[in-house]
Amino acid sequence: MAELGERQSLESLILPRMDNRVRSFAAAAVCLFLILLIPVAALMAGSAGVAPDFTARLVPPDWAHWFGTDQMGRDMFARTAKALTTSLWVGLFASACSVLIAVVMVLVSAASGRWMDALVSLAIDATIGLPHLVLLILICFALGGGPFAVTLALALTHWPRLARILRAEVMQIKQADYIISARHFGKSWATIAVGHVLPQLVPQMLVGFVLMVPHAILHEASLTFLGFGLEPTSPAIGVMLADSMRYLTAGKWWLGLFPGLCLLLFVLCFDAVGNGLRLIFDPRTAQT
């Protein structure tokens, strides 16, 4: 009876965790499917959402136009799908460049002496201490705006937090026995950094990349909304939200509601995918 009671108590502790993991994986799979569905929907829309139709200006949502139409008669559903696709590509490229910058900085810090590690740490702290949005605006303004300027600005400003996490991980890895043994066998820090340290950073890099994408997407939308990001003629969430401000007081609520709501759901989908990856790679939860 005692063994049965202990077994039931153990099951009561394990099964809820298993249920939470199953729910997290299911949510991550559904969100990943929705993310991949956005570019497909934008491709299937064709010229809808871009080509104007002045005979259908400012039509409220109906069965023909799920999200209504804008001031030029463009279908808001197709335009939102194209805008999210643009934000997706900008976020992916910017996050990939940020991860690359963070990894290079950390590996240089690990392969060099204390003075280089102190210099990298100073660069991380200095970049984090700068006003984020102001720095983004200055870089985009200096480069003249557009997709390239937004992507570069996001890449140059989103790497420090991931670099700080990777640097802390490297500091622990360097104290491991196999690293110390490799040094005793005469291997250089550069060889150890590439051959031993870098593979240990892959899980943190992947999770950091996925969680960095929604931040990049939100900042891209913010820059575009303020007029420093993508061109006003391109389908972009920031452009759509900025244009909607002139029509909200006239009762055209769908112009701002649906693009903003889709942007929020899009970001939450990436957050769910990142949490699913964290469950896989985190040693504290991977085996529970």
mmCIF file of C-alpha atoms in Angstrom:
data_model
loop_
_atom_site.group_PDB
_atom_site.id
_atom_site.type_symbol
_atom_site.label_atom_id
_atom_site.label_comp_id
_atom_site.label_asym_id
_atom_site.label_seq_id
_atom_site.Cartn_x
_atom_site.Cartn_y
_atom_site.Cartn_z
ATOM 1 C CA MET A 1 0.000 0.000 0.000
ATOM 2 C CA ALA A 2 2.850 2.341 0.787
ATOM 3 C CA GLU A 3 4.477 1.620 -2.574
ATOM 4 C CA LEU A 4 1.139 2.221 -4.331
ATOM 5 C CA GLY A 5 0.757 5.547 -2.547
ATOM 6 C CA GLU A 6 4.276 6.606 -3.492
ATOM 7 C CA ARG A 7 3.657 5.595 -7.124
ATOM 8 C CA GLN A 8 0.448 7.631 -7.254
ATOM 9 C CA SER A 9 2.175 10.629 -5.756
ATOM 10 C CA LEU A 10 4.972 10.370 -8.312
ATOM 11 C CA GLU A 11 2.461 10.075 -11.142
ATOM 12 C CA SER A 12 0.604 13.121 -9.853
ATOM 13 C CA LEU A 13 3.864 15.063 -10.032
ATOM 14 C CA ILE A 14 4.964 13.802 -13.453
ATOM 15 C CA LEU A 15 1.706 13.709 -15.401
ATOM 16 C CA PRO A 16 0.917 17.415 -15.021
ATOM 17 C CA ARG A 17 4.368 18.169 -16.378
ATOM 18 C CA MET A 18 3.770 15.838 -19.294
ATOM 19 C CA ASP A 19 0.417 17.527 -19.937
ATOM 20 C CA ASN A 20 2.081 20.925 -19.909
ATOM 21 C CA ARG A 21 4.777 19.722 -22.329
ATOM 22 C CA VAL A 22 2.187 18.226 -24.665
ATOM 23 C CA ARG A 23 0.178 21.438 -24.600
ATOM 24 C CA SER A 24 3.286 23.519 -25.211
ATOM 25 C CA PHE A 25 4.404 21.359 -28.133
ATOM 26 C CA ALA A 26 0.906 21.361 -29.627
ATOM 27 C CA ALA A 27 0.670 25.142 -29.320
ATOM 28 C CA ALA A 28 4.135 25.554 -30.855
ATOM 29 C CA ALA A 29 3.215 23.257 -33.779
ATOM 30 C CA VAL A 30 -0.032 25.133 -34.457
ATOM 31 C CA CYS A 31 1.709 28.505 -34.249
ATOM 32 C CA LEU A 32 4.486 27.352 -36.577
ATOM 33 C CA PHE A 33 1.851 26.215 -39.073
ATOM 34 C CA LEU A 34 0.151 29.621 -38.872
ATOM 35 C CA ILE A 35 3.469 31.405 -39.403
ATOM 36 C CA LEU A 36 4.220 29.331 -42.495
ATOM 37 C CA LEU A 37 0.676 29.896 -43.732
ATOM 38 C CA ILE A 38 1.121 33.679 -43.940
ATOM 39 C CA PRO A 39 3.584 33.695 -46.905
ATOM 40 C CA VAL A 40 1.419 31.116 -48.682
ATOM 41 C CA ALA A 41 -1.658 33.311 -48.240
ATOM 42 C CA ALA A 42 0.257 36.356 -49.497
ATOM 43 C CA LEU A 43 1.439 34.424 -52.562
ATOM 44 C CA MET A 44 -2.061 33.154 -53.331
ATOM 45 C CA ALA A 45 -3.480 36.673 -53.020
ATOM 46 C CA GLY A 46 -1.635 37.786 -56.143
ATOM 47 C CA SER A 47 -2.161 41.478 -56.875
ATOM 48 C CA ALA A 48 -4.958 41.781 -54.318
ATOM 49 C CA GLY A 49 -4.007 44.142 -51.551
ATOM 50 C CA VAL A 50 -1.681 46.088 -53.838
ATOM 51 C CA ALA A 51 -3.758 47.055 -56.868
ATOM 52 C CA PRO A 52 -6.301 49.815 -56.049
ATOM 53 C CA ASP A 53 -10.019 49.444 -56.734
ATOM 54 C CA PHE A 54 -11.722 52.812 -56.278
ATOM 55 C CA THR A 55 -15.157 51.276 -56.749
ATOM 56 C CA ALA A 56 -14.757 49.464 -53.411
ATOM 57 C CA ARG A 57 -13.317 52.207 -51.224
ATOM 58 C CA LEU A 58 -13.658 51.846 -47.418
ATOM 59 C CA VAL A 59 -15.968 48.848 -47.554
ATOM 60 C CA PRO A 60 -16.549 47.366 -44.064
ATOM 61 C CA PRO A 61 -15.790 43.686 -43.446
ATOM 62 C CA ASP A 62 -18.042 41.285 -45.326
ATOM 63 C CA TRP A 63 -17.830 37.860 -46.999
ATOM 64 C CA ALA A 64 -16.067 39.325 -50.046
ATOM 65 C CA HIS A 65 -13.560 41.323 -47.986
ATOM 66 C CA TRP A 66 -12.945 39.674 -44.615
ATOM 67 C CA PHE A 67 -10.968 42.634 -43.251
ATOM 68 C CA GLY A 68 -12.718 45.282 -45.339
ATOM 69 C CA THR A 69 -10.978 47.603 -47.789
ATOM 70 C CA ASP A 70 -8.864 50.718 -47.325
ATOM 71 C CA GLN A 71 -9.138 54.224 -48.741
ATOM 72 C CA MET A 72 -7.931 53.016 -52.150
ATOM 73 C CA GLY A 73 -10.176 49.970 -52.300
ATOM 74 C CA ARG A 74 -7.414 47.467 -51.596
ATOM 75 C CA ASP A 75 -8.420 44.285 -49.807
ATOM 76 C CA MET A 76 -7.185 44.539 -46.216
ATOM 77 C CA PHE A 77 -6.906 40.787 -45.673
ATOM 78 C CA ALA A 78 -4.549 40.319 -48.624
ATOM 79 C CA ARG A 79 -2.678 43.504 -47.724
ATOM 80 C CA THR A 80 -2.231 42.352 -44.139
ATOM 81 C CA ALA A 81 -0.895 38.980 -45.313
ATOM 82 C CA LYS A 82 1.616 40.707 -47.605
ATOM 83 C CA ALA A 83 2.604 43.117 -44.837
ATOM 84 C CA LEU A 84 3.207 40.288 -42.361
ATOM 85 C CA THR A 85 5.261 38.447 -44.986
ATOM 86 C CA THR A 86 7.447 41.521 -45.430
ATOM 87 C CA SER A 87 7.825 41.834 -41.666
ATOM 88 C CA LEU A 88 8.657 38.128 -41.459
ATOM 89 C CA TRP A 89 11.524 38.361 -43.947
ATOM 90 C CA VAL A 90 12.893 41.510 -42.352
ATOM 91 C CA GLY A 91 12.689 39.925 -38.899
ATOM 92 C CA LEU A 92 14.331 36.685 -40.020
ATOM 93 C CA PHE A 93 17.254 38.354 -41.804
ATOM 94 C CA ALA A 94 17.806 40.894 -39.023
ATOM 95 C CA SER A 95 17.675 38.230 -36.307
ATOM 96 C CA ALA A 96 20.052 35.955 -38.213
ATOM 97 C CA CYS A 97 22.555 38.801 -38.567
ATOM 98 C CA SER A 98 22.177 39.666 -34.878
ATOM 99 C CA VAL A 99 22.824 36.066 -33.847
ATOM 100 C CA LEU A 100 25.902 35.994 -36.096
ATOM 101 C CA ILE A 101 27.232 39.205 -34.548
ATOM 102 C CA ALA A 102 26.625 37.888 -31.021
ATOM 103 C CA VAL A 103 28.336 34.564 -31.740
ATOM 104 C CA VAL A 104 31.363 36.218 -33.347
ATOM 105 C CA MET A 105 31.743 38.605 -30.429
ATOM 106 C CA VAL A 106 31.492 35.809 -27.881
ATOM 107 C CA LEU A 107 33.890 33.496 -29.722
ATOM 108 C CA VAL A 108 36.426 36.300 -30.077
ATOM 109 C CA SER A 109 36.046 36.940 -26.358
ATOM 110 C CA ALA A 110 36.545 33.247 -25.576
ATOM 111 C CA ALA A 111 39.517 32.818 -27.908
ATOM 112 C CA SER A 112 41.364 35.944 -26.748
ATOM 113 C CA GLY A 113 42.714 37.167 -23.454
ATOM 114 C CA ARG A 114 41.106 39.036 -20.622
ATOM 115 C CA TRP A 115 41.520 42.402 -22.296
ATOM 116 C CA MET A 116 39.419 41.306 -25.282
ATOM 117 C CA ASP A 117 36.787 39.806 -22.984
ATOM 118 C CA ALA A 118 36.627 43.097 -21.086
ATOM 119 C CA LEU A 119 36.329 44.987 -24.381
ATOM 120 C CA VAL A 120 33.483 42.756 -25.569
ATOM 121 C CA SER A 121 31.730 43.108 -22.222
ATOM 122 C CA LEU A 122 32.086 46.894 -22.467
ATOM 123 C CA ALA A 123 30.629 46.876 -25.992
ATOM 124 C CA ILE A 124 27.663 44.797 -24.818
ATOM 125 C CA ASP A 125 26.943 47.058 -21.847
ATOM 126 C CA ALA A 126 27.360 50.218 -23.910
ATOM 127 C CA THR A 127 24.990 49.040 -26.632
ATOM 128 C CA ILE A 128 22.376 47.916 -24.108
ATOM 129 C CA GLY A 129 22.645 51.255 -22.301
ATOM 130 C CA LEU A 130 21.798 53.262 -25.414
ATOM 131 C CA PRO A 131 18.126 54.183 -26.022
ATOM 132 C CA HIS A 132 16.965 51.393 -28.303
ATOM 133 C CA LEU A 133 14.317 53.120 -30.386
ATOM 134 C CA VAL A 134 16.355 56.312 -30.706
ATOM 135 C CA LEU A 135 19.337 54.328 -31.966
ATOM 136 C CA LEU A 136 17.123 52.536 -34.484
ATOM 137 C CA ILE A 137 15.727 55.835 -35.745
ATOM 138 C CA LEU A 138 19.202 57.370 -36.095
ATOM 139 C CA ILE A 139 20.547 54.405 -38.087
ATOM 140 C CA CYS A 140 17.498 54.259 -40.366
ATOM 141 C CA PHE A 141 17.583 58.026 -40.910
ATOM 142 C CA ALA A 142 21.294 57.937 -41.719
ATOM 143 C CA LEU A 143 20.770 55.140 -44.266
ATOM 144 C CA GLY A 144 17.714 56.710 -45.863
ATOM 145 C CA GLY A 145 15.120 54.163 -44.766
ATOM 146 C CA GLY A 146 13.914 51.176 -46.755
ATOM 147 C CA PRO A 147 14.151 47.412 -46.132
ATOM 148 C CA PHE A 148 17.964 47.345 -46.142
ATOM 149 C CA ALA A 149 18.262 50.196 -43.650
ATOM 150 C CA VAL A 150 15.648 48.668 -41.325
ATOM 151 C CA THR A 151 17.262 45.235 -41.469
ATOM 152 C CA LEU A 152 20.728 46.644 -40.794
ATOM 153 C CA ALA A 153 19.476 48.824 -37.943
ATOM 154 C CA LEU A 154 17.742 45.869 -36.312
ATOM 155 C CA ALA A 155 20.784 43.644 -36.761
ATOM 156 C CA LEU A 156 23.119 46.198 -35.183
ATOM 157 C CA THR A 157 20.924 46.775 -32.119
ATOM 158 C CA HIS A 158 19.450 43.373 -31.203
ATOM 159 C CA TRP A 159 22.581 41.309 -30.582
ATOM 160 C CA PRO A 160 23.756 42.509 -27.101
ATOM 161 C CA ARG A 161 21.241 40.629 -24.922
ATOM 162 C CA LEU A 162 21.888 37.342 -26.693
ATOM 163 C CA ALA A 163 25.626 38.022 -26.535
ATOM 164 C CA ARG A 164 25.390 38.515 -22.770
ATOM 165 C CA ILE A 165 23.597 35.165 -22.396
ATOM 166 C CA LEU A 166 26.114 33.397 -24.635
ATOM 167 C CA ARG A 167 29.044 34.997 -22.826
ATOM 168 C CA ALA A 168 27.735 33.739 -19.477
ATOM 169 C CA GLU A 169 27.397 30.273 -20.996
ATOM 170 C CA VAL A 170 30.945 30.446 -22.359
ATOM 171 C CA MET A 171 32.300 31.426 -18.955
ATOM 172 C CA GLN A 172 30.804 28.220 -17.515
ATOM 173 C CA ILE A 173 31.973 26.047 -20.417
ATOM 174 C CA LYS A 174 35.548 27.269 -20.067
ATOM 175 C CA GLN A 175 35.616 25.821 -16.538
ATOM 176 C CA ALA A 176 34.605 22.337 -17.743
ATOM 177 C CA ASP A 177 37.080 19.472 -17.355
ATOM 178 C CA TYR A 178 37.288 18.683 -21.064
ATOM 179 C CA ILE A 179 38.168 22.309 -21.850
ATOM 180 C CA ILE A 180 40.900 22.292 -19.235
ATOM 181 C CA SER A 181 42.176 18.965 -20.595
ATOM 182 C CA ALA A 182 42.209 20.344 -24.132
ATOM 183 C CA ARG A 183 44.347 23.248 -22.947
ATOM 184 C CA HIS A 184 46.730 20.845 -21.228
ATOM 185 C CA PHE A 185 47.078 18.938 -24.512
ATOM 186 C CA GLY A 186 48.271 22.120 -26.178
ATOM 187 C CA LYS A 187 45.174 23.199 -28.097
ATOM 188 C CA SER A 188 44.803 26.922 -28.640
ATOM 189 C CA TRP A 189 41.833 28.923 -27.404
ATOM 190 C CA ALA A 190 40.773 29.550 -31.012
ATOM 191 C CA THR A 191 40.592 25.802 -31.718
ATOM 192 C CA ILE A 192 38.728 25.182 -28.475
ATOM 193 C CA ALA A 193 36.282 28.013 -29.173
ATOM 194 C CA VAL A 194 35.363 26.672 -32.618
ATOM 195 C CA GLY A 195 35.571 22.949 -31.924
ATOM 196 C CA HIS A 196 34.255 22.691 -28.353
ATOM 197 C CA VAL A 197 32.532 25.903 -27.298
ATOM 198 C CA LEU A 198 30.542 26.691 -30.454
ATOM 199 C CA PRO A 199 28.614 23.363 -30.551
ATOM 200 C CA GLN A 200 27.538 23.936 -26.948
ATOM 201 C CA LEU A 201 26.032 27.294 -27.905
ATOM 202 C CA VAL A 202 23.771 25.997 -30.698
ATOM 203 C CA PRO A 203 20.653 25.504 -28.492
ATOM 204 C CA GLN A 204 20.936 29.004 -27.030
ATOM 205 C CA MET A 205 21.547 30.421 -30.503
ATOM 206 C CA LEU A 206 18.465 28.729 -31.950
ATOM 207 C CA VAL A 207 16.143 29.721 -29.114
ATOM 208 C CA GLY A 208 17.567 33.238 -29.081
ATOM 209 C CA PHE A 209 17.047 33.535 -32.831
ATOM 210 C CA VAL A 210 13.394 32.493 -32.643
ATOM 211 C CA LEU A 211 12.660 34.796 -29.695
ATOM 212 C CA MET A 212 14.494 37.675 -31.356
ATOM 213 C CA VAL A 213 12.321 37.596 -34.491
ATOM 214 C CA PRO A 214 9.156 39.012 -32.837
ATOM 215 C CA HIS A 215 11.160 41.853 -31.290
ATOM 216 C CA ALA A 216 12.581 42.693 -34.709
ATOM 217 C CA ILE A 217 9.104 42.567 -36.270
ATOM 218 C CA LEU A 218 7.658 44.906 -33.637
ATOM 219 C CA HIS A 219 10.528 47.354 -34.020
ATOM 220 C CA GLU A 220 10.181 47.258 -37.812
ATOM 221 C CA ALA A 221 6.491 48.102 -37.465
ATOM 222 C CA SER A 222 7.322 50.899 -35.008
ATOM 223 C CA LEU A 223 9.941 52.428 -37.289
ATOM 224 C CA THR A 224 7.609 52.256 -40.276
ATOM 225 C CA PHE A 225 4.754 53.753 -38.251
ATOM 226 C CA LEU A 226 6.974 56.692 -37.294
ATOM 227 C CA GLY A 227 8.034 57.205 -40.920
ATOM 228 C CA PHE A 228 11.634 55.967 -40.678
ATOM 229 C CA GLY A 229 11.172 52.403 -41.929
ATOM 230 C CA LEU A 230 9.675 50.911 -45.072
ATOM 231 C CA GLU A 231 8.362 53.021 -47.927
ATOM 232 C CA PRO A 232 4.812 54.418 -47.535
ATOM 233 C CA THR A 233 3.805 52.722 -50.799
ATOM 234 C CA SER A 234 4.783 49.233 -49.656
ATOM 235 C CA PRO A 235 2.385 46.897 -47.825
ATOM 236 C CA ALA A 236 3.606 47.107 -44.235
ATOM 237 C CA ILE A 237 1.855 46.961 -40.890
ATOM 238 C CA GLY A 238 3.363 50.259 -39.801
ATOM 239 C CA VAL A 239 2.142 51.967 -42.979
ATOM 240 C CA MET A 240 -1.346 50.511 -42.559
ATOM 241 C CA LEU A 241 -1.569 51.612 -38.935
ATOM 242 C CA ALA A 242 -0.300 55.094 -39.775
ATOM 243 C CA ASP A 243 -2.839 55.458 -42.591
ATOM 244 C CA SER A 244 -5.657 54.227 -40.360
ATOM 245 C CA MET A 245 -5.141 57.081 -37.887
ATOM 246 C CA ARG A 246 -6.798 59.491 -40.321
ATOM 247 C CA TYR A 247 -9.932 57.377 -40.645
ATOM 248 C CA LEU A 248 -10.529 55.988 -37.143
ATOM 249 C CA THR A 249 -12.449 59.080 -36.041
ATOM 250 C CA ALA A 250 -14.713 58.612 -39.081
ATOM 251 C CA GLY A 251 -15.744 55.148 -37.865
ATOM 252 C CA LYS A 252 -13.452 53.115 -40.146
ATOM 253 C CA TRP A 253 -12.361 50.914 -37.236
ATOM 254 C CA TRP A 254 -11.324 47.926 -39.341
ATOM 255 C CA LEU A 255 -8.410 49.818 -40.893
ATOM 256 C CA GLY A 256 -6.467 49.720 -37.629
ATOM 257 C CA LEU A 257 -8.043 46.835 -35.729
ATOM 258 C CA PHE A 258 -7.273 43.906 -38.010
ATOM 259 C CA PRO A 259 -3.654 44.804 -38.936
ATOM 260 C CA GLY A 260 -2.810 45.505 -35.287
ATOM 261 C CA LEU A 261 -4.519 42.347 -34.061
ATOM 262 C CA CYS A 262 -2.798 40.203 -36.701
ATOM 263 C CA LEU A 263 0.571 41.705 -35.760
ATOM 264 C CA LEU A 264 -0.052 40.856 -32.102
ATOM 265 C CA LEU A 265 -1.073 37.263 -32.908
ATOM 266 C CA PHE A 266 1.905 36.895 -35.250
ATOM 267 C CA VAL A 267 4.304 37.932 -32.488
ATOM 268 C CA LEU A 268 2.614 35.618 -29.971
ATOM 269 C CA CYS A 269 3.015 32.716 -32.407
ATOM 270 C CA PHE A 270 6.778 33.232 -32.445
ATOM 271 C CA ASP A 271 6.768 33.407 -28.662
ATOM 272 C CA ALA A 272 4.960 30.047 -28.485
ATOM 273 C CA VAL A 273 7.440 28.468 -30.916
ATOM 274 C CA GLY A 274 10.340 29.813 -28.852
ATOM 275 C CA ASN A 275 8.868 28.382 -25.656
ATOM 276 C CA GLY A 276 8.498 25.001 -27.358
ATOM 277 C CA LEU A 277 12.144 25.051 -28.395
ATOM 278 C CA ARG A 278 13.138 26.072 -24.885
ATOM 279 C CA LEU A 279 11.344 23.006 -23.495
ATOM 280 C CA ILE A 280 13.338 20.804 -25.857
ATOM 281 C CA PHE A 281 16.782 22.299 -25.238
ATOM 282 C CA ASP A 282 16.534 23.183 -21.543
ATOM 283 C CA PRO A 283 18.131 20.297 -19.556
ATOM 284 C CA ARG A 284 15.790 20.987 -16.643
ATOM 285 C CA THR A 285 12.680 20.297 -18.748
ATOM 286 C CA ALA A 286 13.890 18.120 -21.615
ATOM 287 C CA GLN A 287 13.696 14.908 -19.572
ATOM 288 C CA THR A 288 10.644 15.692 -17.436
#
